[in-house]
Coordinates of C-alpha atoms in Angstrom, one line a residue:
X1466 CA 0.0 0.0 0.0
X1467 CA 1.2 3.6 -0.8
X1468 CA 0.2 6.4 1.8
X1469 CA 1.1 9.7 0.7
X1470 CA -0.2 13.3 0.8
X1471 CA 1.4 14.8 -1.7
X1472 CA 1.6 14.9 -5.7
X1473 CA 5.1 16.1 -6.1
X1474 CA 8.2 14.8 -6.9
X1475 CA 9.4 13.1 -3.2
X1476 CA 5.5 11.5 -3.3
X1477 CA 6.6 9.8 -6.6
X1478 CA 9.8 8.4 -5.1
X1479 CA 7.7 5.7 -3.4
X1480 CA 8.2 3.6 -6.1
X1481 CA 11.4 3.4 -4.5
X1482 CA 13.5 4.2 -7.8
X1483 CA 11.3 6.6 -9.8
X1484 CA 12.5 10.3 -8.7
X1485 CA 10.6 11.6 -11.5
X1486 CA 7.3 10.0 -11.7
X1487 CA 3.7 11.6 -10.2
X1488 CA 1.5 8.9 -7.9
X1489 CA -2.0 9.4 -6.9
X1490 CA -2.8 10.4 -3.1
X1491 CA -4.7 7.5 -2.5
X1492 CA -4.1 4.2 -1.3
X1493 CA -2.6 1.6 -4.1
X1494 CA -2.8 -2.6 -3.2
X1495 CA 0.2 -5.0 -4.2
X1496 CA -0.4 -8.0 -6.8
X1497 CA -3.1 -10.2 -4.9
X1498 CA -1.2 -13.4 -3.4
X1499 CA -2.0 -15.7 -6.5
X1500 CA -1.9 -13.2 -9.1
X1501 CA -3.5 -14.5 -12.8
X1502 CA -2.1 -15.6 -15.8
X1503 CA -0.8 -12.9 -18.2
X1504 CA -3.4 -11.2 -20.6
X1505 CA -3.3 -12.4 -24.0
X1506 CA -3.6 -8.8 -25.3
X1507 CA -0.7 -7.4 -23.2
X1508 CA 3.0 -8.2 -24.2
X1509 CA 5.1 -9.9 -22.3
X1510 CA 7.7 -7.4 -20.8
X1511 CA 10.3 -10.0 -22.0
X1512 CA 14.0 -10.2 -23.0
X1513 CA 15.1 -10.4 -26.7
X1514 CA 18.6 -11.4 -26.1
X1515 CA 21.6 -10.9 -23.8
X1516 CA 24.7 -9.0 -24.7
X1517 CA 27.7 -10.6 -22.8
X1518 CA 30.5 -7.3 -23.6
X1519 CA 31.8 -7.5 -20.2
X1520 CA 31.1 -4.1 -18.2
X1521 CA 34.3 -2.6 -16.1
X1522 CA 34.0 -3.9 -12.6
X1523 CA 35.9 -4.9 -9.5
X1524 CA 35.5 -5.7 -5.5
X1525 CA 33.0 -2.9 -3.8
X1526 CA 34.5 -1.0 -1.4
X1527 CA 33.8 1.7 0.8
X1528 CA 36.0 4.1 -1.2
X1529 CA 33.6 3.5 -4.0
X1530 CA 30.3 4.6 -2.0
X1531 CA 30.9 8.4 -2.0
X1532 CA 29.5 11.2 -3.7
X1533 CA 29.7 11.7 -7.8
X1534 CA 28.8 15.6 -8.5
X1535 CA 27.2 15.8 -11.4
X1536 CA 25.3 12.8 -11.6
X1537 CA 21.6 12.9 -13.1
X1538 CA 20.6 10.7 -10.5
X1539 CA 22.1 9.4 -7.6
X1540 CA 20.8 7.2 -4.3
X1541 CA 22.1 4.9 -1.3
X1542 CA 19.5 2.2 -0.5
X1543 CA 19.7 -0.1 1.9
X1544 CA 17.4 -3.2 4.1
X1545 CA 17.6 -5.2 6.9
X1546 CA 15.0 -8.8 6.3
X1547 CA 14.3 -11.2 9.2
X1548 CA 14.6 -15.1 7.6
X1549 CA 12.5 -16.0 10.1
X1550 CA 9.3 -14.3 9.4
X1551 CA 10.1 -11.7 6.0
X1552 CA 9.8 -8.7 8.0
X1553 CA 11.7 -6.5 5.6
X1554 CA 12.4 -2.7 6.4
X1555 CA 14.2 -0.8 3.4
X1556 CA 15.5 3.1 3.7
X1557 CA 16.2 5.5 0.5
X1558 CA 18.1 8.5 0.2
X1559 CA 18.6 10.5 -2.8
X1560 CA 20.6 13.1 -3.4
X1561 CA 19.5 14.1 -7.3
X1562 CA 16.9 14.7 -9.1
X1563 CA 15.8 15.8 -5.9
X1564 CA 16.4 15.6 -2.3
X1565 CA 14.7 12.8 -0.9
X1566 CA 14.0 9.9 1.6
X1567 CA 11.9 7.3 1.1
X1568 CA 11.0 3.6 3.2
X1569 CA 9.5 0.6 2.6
X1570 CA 7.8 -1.9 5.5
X1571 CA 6.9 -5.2 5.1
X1572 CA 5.0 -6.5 8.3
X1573 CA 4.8 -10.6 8.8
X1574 CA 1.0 -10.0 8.2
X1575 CA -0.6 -7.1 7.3
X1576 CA -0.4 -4.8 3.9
X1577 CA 2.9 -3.5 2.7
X1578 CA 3.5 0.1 3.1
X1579 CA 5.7 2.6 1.2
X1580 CA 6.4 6.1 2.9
X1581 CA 7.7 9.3 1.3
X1582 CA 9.5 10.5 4.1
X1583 CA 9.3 14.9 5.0
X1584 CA 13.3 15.9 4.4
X1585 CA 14.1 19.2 3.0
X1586 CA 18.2 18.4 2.1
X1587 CA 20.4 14.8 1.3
X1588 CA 24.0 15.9 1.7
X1589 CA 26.8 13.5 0.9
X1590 CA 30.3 13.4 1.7
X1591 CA 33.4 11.0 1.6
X1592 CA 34.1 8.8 4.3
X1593 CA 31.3 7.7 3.0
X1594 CA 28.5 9.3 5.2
X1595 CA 24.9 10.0 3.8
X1596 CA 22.8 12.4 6.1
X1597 CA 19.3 13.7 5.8
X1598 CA 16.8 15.3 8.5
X1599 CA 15.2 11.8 7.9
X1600 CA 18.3 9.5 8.5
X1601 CA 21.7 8.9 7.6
X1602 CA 24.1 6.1 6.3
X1603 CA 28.0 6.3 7.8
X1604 CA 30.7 3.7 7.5
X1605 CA 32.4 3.6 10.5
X1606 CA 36.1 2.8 10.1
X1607 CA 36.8 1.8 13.5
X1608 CA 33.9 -0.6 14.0
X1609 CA 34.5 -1.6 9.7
X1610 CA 31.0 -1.2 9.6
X1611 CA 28.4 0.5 8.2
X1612 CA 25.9 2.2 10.3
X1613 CA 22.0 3.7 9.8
X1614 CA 20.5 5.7 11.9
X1615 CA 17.0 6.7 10.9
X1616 CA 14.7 8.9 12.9
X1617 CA 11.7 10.1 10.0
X1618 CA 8.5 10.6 10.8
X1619 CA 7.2 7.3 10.5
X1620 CA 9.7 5.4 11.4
X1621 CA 13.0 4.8 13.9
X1622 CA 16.2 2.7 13.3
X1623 CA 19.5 2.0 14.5
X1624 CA 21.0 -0.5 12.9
X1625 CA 24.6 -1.9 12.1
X1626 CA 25.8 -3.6 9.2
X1627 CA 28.1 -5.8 11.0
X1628 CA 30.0 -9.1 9.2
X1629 CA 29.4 -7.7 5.6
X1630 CA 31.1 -9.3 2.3
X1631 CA 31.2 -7.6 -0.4
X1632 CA 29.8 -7.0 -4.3
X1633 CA 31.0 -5.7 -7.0
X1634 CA 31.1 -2.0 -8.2
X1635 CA 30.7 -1.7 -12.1
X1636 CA 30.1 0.5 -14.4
X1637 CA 30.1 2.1 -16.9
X1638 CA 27.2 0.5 -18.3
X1639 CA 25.8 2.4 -21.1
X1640 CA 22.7 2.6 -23.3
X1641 CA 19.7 3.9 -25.1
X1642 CA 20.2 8.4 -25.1
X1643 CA 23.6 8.2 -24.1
X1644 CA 22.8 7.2 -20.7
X1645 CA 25.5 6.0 -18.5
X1646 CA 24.7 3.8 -15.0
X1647 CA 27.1 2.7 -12.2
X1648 CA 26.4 0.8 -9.1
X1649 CA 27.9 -0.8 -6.4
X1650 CA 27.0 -3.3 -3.5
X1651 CA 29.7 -2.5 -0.3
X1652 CA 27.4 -4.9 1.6
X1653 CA 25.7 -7.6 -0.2
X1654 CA 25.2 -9.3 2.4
X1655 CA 25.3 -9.0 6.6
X1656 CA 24.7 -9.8 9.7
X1657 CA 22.9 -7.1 11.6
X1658 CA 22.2 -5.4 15.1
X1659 CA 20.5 -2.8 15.8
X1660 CA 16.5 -1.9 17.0
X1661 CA 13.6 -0.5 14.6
X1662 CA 10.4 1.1 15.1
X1663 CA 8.5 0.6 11.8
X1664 CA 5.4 2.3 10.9
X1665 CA 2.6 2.2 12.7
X1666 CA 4.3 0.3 15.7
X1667 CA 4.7 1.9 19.2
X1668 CA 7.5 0.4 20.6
X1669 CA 10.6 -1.0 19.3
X1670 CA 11.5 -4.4 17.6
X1671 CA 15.2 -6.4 18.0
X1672 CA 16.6 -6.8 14.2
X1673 CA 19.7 -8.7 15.8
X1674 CA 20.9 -11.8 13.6
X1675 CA 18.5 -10.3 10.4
X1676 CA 20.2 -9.8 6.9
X1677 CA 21.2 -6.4 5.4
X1678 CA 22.2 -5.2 2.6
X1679 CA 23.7 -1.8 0.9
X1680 CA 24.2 -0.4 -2.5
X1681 CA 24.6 2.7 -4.4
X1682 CA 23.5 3.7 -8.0
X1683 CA 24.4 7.0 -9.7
X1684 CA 25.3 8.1 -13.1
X1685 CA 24.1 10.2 -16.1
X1686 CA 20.6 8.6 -16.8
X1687 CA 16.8 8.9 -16.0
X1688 CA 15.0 5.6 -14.4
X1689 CA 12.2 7.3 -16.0
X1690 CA 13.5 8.0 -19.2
X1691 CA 11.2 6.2 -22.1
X1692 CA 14.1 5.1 -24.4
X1693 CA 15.3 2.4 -22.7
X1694 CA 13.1 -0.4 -21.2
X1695 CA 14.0 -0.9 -17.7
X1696 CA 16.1 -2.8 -15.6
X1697 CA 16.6 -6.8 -13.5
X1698 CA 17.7 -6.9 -10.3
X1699 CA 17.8 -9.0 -7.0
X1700 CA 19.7 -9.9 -3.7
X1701 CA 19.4 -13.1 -2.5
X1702 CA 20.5 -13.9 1.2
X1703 CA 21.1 -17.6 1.7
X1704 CA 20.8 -19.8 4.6
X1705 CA 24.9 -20.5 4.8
X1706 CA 26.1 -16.9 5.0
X1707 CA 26.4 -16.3 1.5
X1708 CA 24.7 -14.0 -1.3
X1709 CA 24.0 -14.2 -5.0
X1710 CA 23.3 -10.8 -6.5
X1711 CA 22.0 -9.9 -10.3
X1712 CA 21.8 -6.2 -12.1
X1713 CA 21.5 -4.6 -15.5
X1714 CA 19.8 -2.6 -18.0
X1715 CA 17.4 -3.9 -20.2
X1716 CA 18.0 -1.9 -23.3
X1717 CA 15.4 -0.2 -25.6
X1718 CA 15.3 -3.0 -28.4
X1719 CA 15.0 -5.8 -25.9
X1720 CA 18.8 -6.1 -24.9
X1721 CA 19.8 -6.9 -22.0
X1722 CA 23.4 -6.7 -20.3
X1723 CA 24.1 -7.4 -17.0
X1724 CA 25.5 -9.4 -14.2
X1725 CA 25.2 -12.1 -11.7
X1726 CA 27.2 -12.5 -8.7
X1727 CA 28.2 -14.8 -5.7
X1728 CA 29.2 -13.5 -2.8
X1729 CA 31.2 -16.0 -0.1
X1730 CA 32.9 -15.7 2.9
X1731 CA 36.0 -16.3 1.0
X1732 CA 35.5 -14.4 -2.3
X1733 CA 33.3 -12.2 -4.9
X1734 CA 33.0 -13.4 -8.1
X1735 CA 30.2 -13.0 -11.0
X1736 CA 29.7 -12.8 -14.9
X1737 CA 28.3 -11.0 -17.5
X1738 CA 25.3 -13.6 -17.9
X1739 CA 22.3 -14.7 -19.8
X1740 CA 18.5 -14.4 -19.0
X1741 CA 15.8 -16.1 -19.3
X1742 CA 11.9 -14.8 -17.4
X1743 CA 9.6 -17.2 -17.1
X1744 CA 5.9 -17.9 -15.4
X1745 CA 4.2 -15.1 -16.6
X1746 CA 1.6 -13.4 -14.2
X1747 CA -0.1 -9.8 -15.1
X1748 CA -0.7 -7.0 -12.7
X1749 CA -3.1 -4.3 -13.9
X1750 CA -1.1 -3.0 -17.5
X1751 CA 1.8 -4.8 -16.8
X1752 CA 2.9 -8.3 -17.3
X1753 CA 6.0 -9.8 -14.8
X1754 CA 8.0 -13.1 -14.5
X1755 CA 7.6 -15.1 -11.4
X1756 CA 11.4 -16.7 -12.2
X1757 CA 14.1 -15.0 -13.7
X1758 CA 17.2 -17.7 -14.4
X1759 CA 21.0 -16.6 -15.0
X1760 CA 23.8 -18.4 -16.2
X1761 CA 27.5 -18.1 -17.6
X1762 CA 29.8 -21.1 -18.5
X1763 CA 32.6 -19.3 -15.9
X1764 CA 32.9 -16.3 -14.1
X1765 CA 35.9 -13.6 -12.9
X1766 CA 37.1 -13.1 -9.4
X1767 CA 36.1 -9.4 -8.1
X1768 CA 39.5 -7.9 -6.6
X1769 CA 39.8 -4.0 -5.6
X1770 CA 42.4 -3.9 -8.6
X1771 CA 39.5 -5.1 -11.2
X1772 CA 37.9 -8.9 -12.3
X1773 CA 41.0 -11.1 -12.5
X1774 CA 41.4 -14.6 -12.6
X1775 CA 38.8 -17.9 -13.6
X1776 CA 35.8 -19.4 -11.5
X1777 CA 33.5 -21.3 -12.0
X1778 CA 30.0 -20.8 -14.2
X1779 CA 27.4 -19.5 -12.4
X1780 CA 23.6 -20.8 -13.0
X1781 CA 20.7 -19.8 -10.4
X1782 CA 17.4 -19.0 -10.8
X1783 CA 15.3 -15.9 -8.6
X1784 CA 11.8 -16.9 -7.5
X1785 CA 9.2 -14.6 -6.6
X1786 CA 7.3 -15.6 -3.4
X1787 CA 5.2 -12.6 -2.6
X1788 CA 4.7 -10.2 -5.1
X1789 CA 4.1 -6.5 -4.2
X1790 CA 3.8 -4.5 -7.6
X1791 CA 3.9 -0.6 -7.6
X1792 CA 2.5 1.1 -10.8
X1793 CA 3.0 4.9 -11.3
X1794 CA 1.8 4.9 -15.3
X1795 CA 5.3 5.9 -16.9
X1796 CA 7.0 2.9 -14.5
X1797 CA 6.7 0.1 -13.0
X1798 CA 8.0 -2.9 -10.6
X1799 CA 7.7 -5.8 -8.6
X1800 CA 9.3 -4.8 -5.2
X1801 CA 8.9 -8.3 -3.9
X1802 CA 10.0 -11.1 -1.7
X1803 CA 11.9 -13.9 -3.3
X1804 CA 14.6 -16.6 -2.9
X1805 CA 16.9 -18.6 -4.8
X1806 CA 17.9 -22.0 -2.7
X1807 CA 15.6 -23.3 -0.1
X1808 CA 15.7 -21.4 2.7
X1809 CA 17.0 -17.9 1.6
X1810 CA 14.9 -14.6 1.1
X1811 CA 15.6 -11.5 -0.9
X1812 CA 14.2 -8.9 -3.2
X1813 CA 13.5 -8.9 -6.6
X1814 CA 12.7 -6.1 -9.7
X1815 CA 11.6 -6.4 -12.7
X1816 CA 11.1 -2.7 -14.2
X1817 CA 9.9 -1.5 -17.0
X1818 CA 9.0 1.9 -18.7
X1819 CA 5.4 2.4 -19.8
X1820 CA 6.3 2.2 -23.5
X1821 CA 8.0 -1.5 -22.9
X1822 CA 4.7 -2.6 -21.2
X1823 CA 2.2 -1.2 -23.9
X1824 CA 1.6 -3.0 -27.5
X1825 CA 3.5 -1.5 -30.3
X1826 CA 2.6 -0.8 -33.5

């Protein structure tokens, strides 16, 4: 559900990426729990084929995570999710197109809620730290650590990214308008410790032993721009301490290039892969895949110096398990709970511009 009393930019940024995009002041439900089949007349928003030009990359580090003036767009994101029961709590901050903050909540029971929350500045610095009258992001060098502290309106946090491994940052990655995108994961996965006070509650809630993750995307490009066609990505947190992330661009024509990742206590390593979305299901104007599957015959180990050395192919398929679509006309997305192996939970997006969803002539 979106609650929000404005029409303005920062209202729009509910959808959690869209910076850009007007939403109605009204109350908007998720996908229903067993959502139907896709609509003959709708296309599917599908994949033509998979470029495999490998995109510069390397290990994420904290040095990566600061501020790049002059990007078009620019945000830290980040969530904590409980294994146990799917509570999952994510916090936005943008710094361009416009200032602003924005949380999800995702209760064990009960509707899912996405909150616009009042901040009138986002300043970033190096170090990195990431402060707003709404909350803040700081790695802590002594503790190695990244910390949020979030004290909006509707909600409180004070969390700690403790026993992170890392992703990958990459980028360039480049596409329809001359667009340019990069992004990087610090923490793809952790173990964290801290207290929250979601929406609605009136006391606090322990997040000790839940999963967290942080990443950063900024560049020269639009996520509402209606050139291109939108984007995959997902985090997976898995039951043995380890992560598999995917991300990339789905270009105008159907292209898409991108990565998939595994993260381990021992080492980061990932490929430019293949894609394949299956198990259809439809959502208002807009048509989704249930599974998305990646592979590549090997992979590249991610160092800070760059992606050296062979590993082994990657193949893993995402799996939505509870879908909760947002719709805001000129975008849209799943925002919703998945998993890859048995036992793991994470977040998966498919997006897509209006004109990818719509039939063409």
């Amino acid at each position: 559900m979106i609650r929000s009393t404005v029409r303005s930019a920062a209202a729009a940024l509910a959808l959690a990426i869209s910076a850009l995009v007007p939403v109605t002041a009204r109350p908007a439900a998720a996908a229903p729990p067993e959502p139907a089949p896709a609509a003959t007349w709708l296309p599917r928003t599908d994949i033509k084929r998979s470029d495999l030009t490998q995109v510069p990359g390397k290990l994420a580090e904290p040095s990566d995570d600061g501020p790049h003036p002059g990007s078009e767009t620019e945000w830290w994101y980040t969530h904590v999710m409980d294994p146990a029961t799917r509570r999952t709590f994510i916090a936005m901050l943008f710094t361009a197109p416009v200032p602003t903050a924005v949380i999800f909540w995702y209760p064990e029971e009960g509707a899912k809620t996405v909150l616009p929350e009042p901040t009138a500045r986002v300043t970033a610095a190096d170090g990195p730290t990431v402060e707003s009258s709404a909350g803040s992001l700081v790695w802590d060098r002594g503790r190695g650590a990244y910390h949020l502290r979030w004290h909006g309106t509707f909600a409180k946090a004070d969390i700690w990214f403790d026993r992170a491994l890392p992703g990958v940052t990459g980028g360039p990655i480049r596409y329809d308008g001359d667009q340019t995108m990069y992004w990087s994961a610090p923490v793809a996965t952790s173990r964290v410790r801290g207290w929250l006070r979601p929406p609605g509650a009136s006391s606090r809630i322990s997040v000790d032993g839940w999963r967290g993750y942080h990443d950063h995307n900024w560049g020269r490009f639009s996520v509402v721009d209606q050139r291109y066609s939108g984007w995959e990505w997902g985090v997976s947190h898995e039951p043995d301490g380890t992560a598999t992330l995917l991300g990339g661009v789905v270009k105008g024509d159907g292209t898409w290039q991108g990565v998939v990742g595994r993260v381990t206590g021992r080492e980061t390593y990932g490929c430019m892969s293949t894609i394949s979305l299956s198990r259809w299901r439809t959502s208002g104007l807009f048509t989704y895949p249930e599974t998305t599957t990646l592979s590549c015959p090997s992979s590249l180990l991610a160092t800070p110096g760059g992606l050296k050395g062979a590993r082994p192919g990657i193949r893993t398929s995402f799996h939505v398990v509870d879908p909760f679509v947002l719709d805001s006309g000129l975008l849209a997305l799943p925002e919703s709970l998945g998993r890859t192996v048995p036992g793991s939970l994470g977040l998966i997006e498919h997006i897509r511009t209006l004109r990818a969803r719509l039939p063409q002539s």
